[in-house]
Amino acid sequence: MKKIEAIIRKSKFDDVKKALHQIEVNFFSYWDVTGVGNEKEGHVYRGISYSTSDIQRRYLSIVISDEYLERTVNTILETAYSGNVGDGKIFVSEILEAYRIRTKESGKAGIN
């Protein structure tokens, strides 16, 4: 099993969620987060300068079986992409075990 942690633009979240459902990734958690990026310049909009060093993003946490890893990562990469600075990051790590509390199932059955 793998855990995918993705930090994406809030404006891309609905598209990513829909695309994940289309590839049968139907359960994940998400949070609104603020991060600090590499961009140091501010932007001016209607005469007001805005700092872009603190970036509002959405953080997704997805635990999947190994066979879903490549398609899930590729779906996020394709759907969250805008080509601009601040598109986000994806991190993948190993999960040793998963349990469904209600049924006490473990492993792959615990996450599907």
XYZ file of C-alpha atoms in Angstrom:
112
model
C 0.000 0.000 0.000
C 1.076 3.565 -0.661
C 0.189 6.960 0.720
C 0.035 9.853 -1.706
C 0.224 13.345 -0.269
C -0.511 16.042 -2.824
C -0.458 19.796 -2.384
C -2.403 21.462 -5.204
C -4.007 24.767 -6.129
C -7.445 25.226 -4.554
C -8.781 26.186 -7.983
C -7.831 22.732 -9.334
C -9.345 20.707 -6.477
C -12.779 20.027 -8.014
C -11.175 18.858 -11.261
C -8.742 16.591 -9.396
C -11.529 15.160 -7.225
C -13.676 14.377 -10.267
C -10.730 12.787 -12.098
C -9.852 10.637 -9.060
C -13.438 9.377 -8.864
C -13.265 8.484 -12.574
C -10.289 6.171 -11.901
C -12.092 4.663 -8.884
C -10.125 6.448 -6.163
C -13.201 7.238 -4.107
C -11.862 7.863 -0.612
C -9.341 10.467 0.476
C -8.982 13.232 3.015
C -8.163 16.868 2.317
C -7.375 20.062 4.189
C -6.953 23.722 3.345
C -3.337 24.638 4.037
C -1.001 27.587 3.694
C 2.573 27.109 2.563
C 5.639 29.076 1.658
C 6.845 28.735 -1.922
C 9.923 29.666 -3.935
C 8.407 32.760 -5.528
C 9.674 35.867 -3.740
C 8.011 38.668 -5.726
C 4.614 40.056 -4.928
C 1.923 40.784 -7.500
C 0.074 44.038 -8.013
C -3.653 43.896 -8.695
C -5.621 47.129 -9.133
C -2.853 49.084 -7.494
C -2.636 46.844 -4.408
C 0.459 44.721 -3.837
C -0.168 41.126 -2.723
C 2.417 38.844 -1.174
C 2.757 35.517 -2.939
C 5.150 34.015 -0.403
C 2.232 32.604 1.625
C 0.249 30.382 -0.715
C -3.260 29.000 -0.105
C -3.416 25.368 -1.230
C -5.355 22.149 -0.703
C -3.596 19.129 0.819
C -4.819 15.651 -0.212
C -4.015 12.445 1.651
C -4.776 9.258 -0.304
C -4.017 5.673 0.768
C -4.221 3.204 -2.113
C -3.199 -0.312 -3.052
C 0.032 -0.559 -5.047
C -1.679 -1.213 -8.384
C -3.407 2.212 -8.227
C -0.194 4.184 -7.611
C 0.845 5.059 -11.154
C -2.621 5.956 -12.435
C -3.392 8.028 -9.320
C -0.147 10.025 -9.521
C -0.563 10.538 -13.278
C -4.167 11.683 -12.806
C -3.109 14.283 -10.236
C -0.155 15.411 -12.388
C -2.351 15.881 -15.456
C -5.377 17.416 -13.738
C -3.605 19.771 -11.308
C -1.212 21.110 -13.957
C -1.467 24.744 -15.024
C 2.123 25.270 -16.144
C 2.622 28.140 -13.698
C 4.713 28.499 -10.577
C 2.834 27.043 -7.603
C 1.176 24.027 -9.226
C 2.142 21.966 -6.176
C 3.930 18.802 -5.088
C 3.214 15.079 -4.781
C 4.884 12.815 -2.213
C 4.606 9.014 -2.091
C 5.401 6.841 0.933
C 4.916 3.234 2.071
C 2.033 2.232 4.316
C 2.708 -0.828 6.439
C -0.898 -1.661 7.279
C -4.435 -0.276 7.128
C -7.514 -1.229 9.164
C -11.205 -0.508 8.704
C -12.510 0.095 12.227
C -16.124 -0.887 11.535
C -15.377 -4.348 10.082
C -11.866 -4.871 11.462
C -10.676 -5.719 7.928
C -7.023 -5.095 7.244
C -4.718 -4.673 4.289
C -6.241 -4.047 0.894
C -9.725 -4.889 2.215
C -9.245 -2.203 4.871
C -8.885 0.584 2.308
C -11.284 -0.475 -0.465
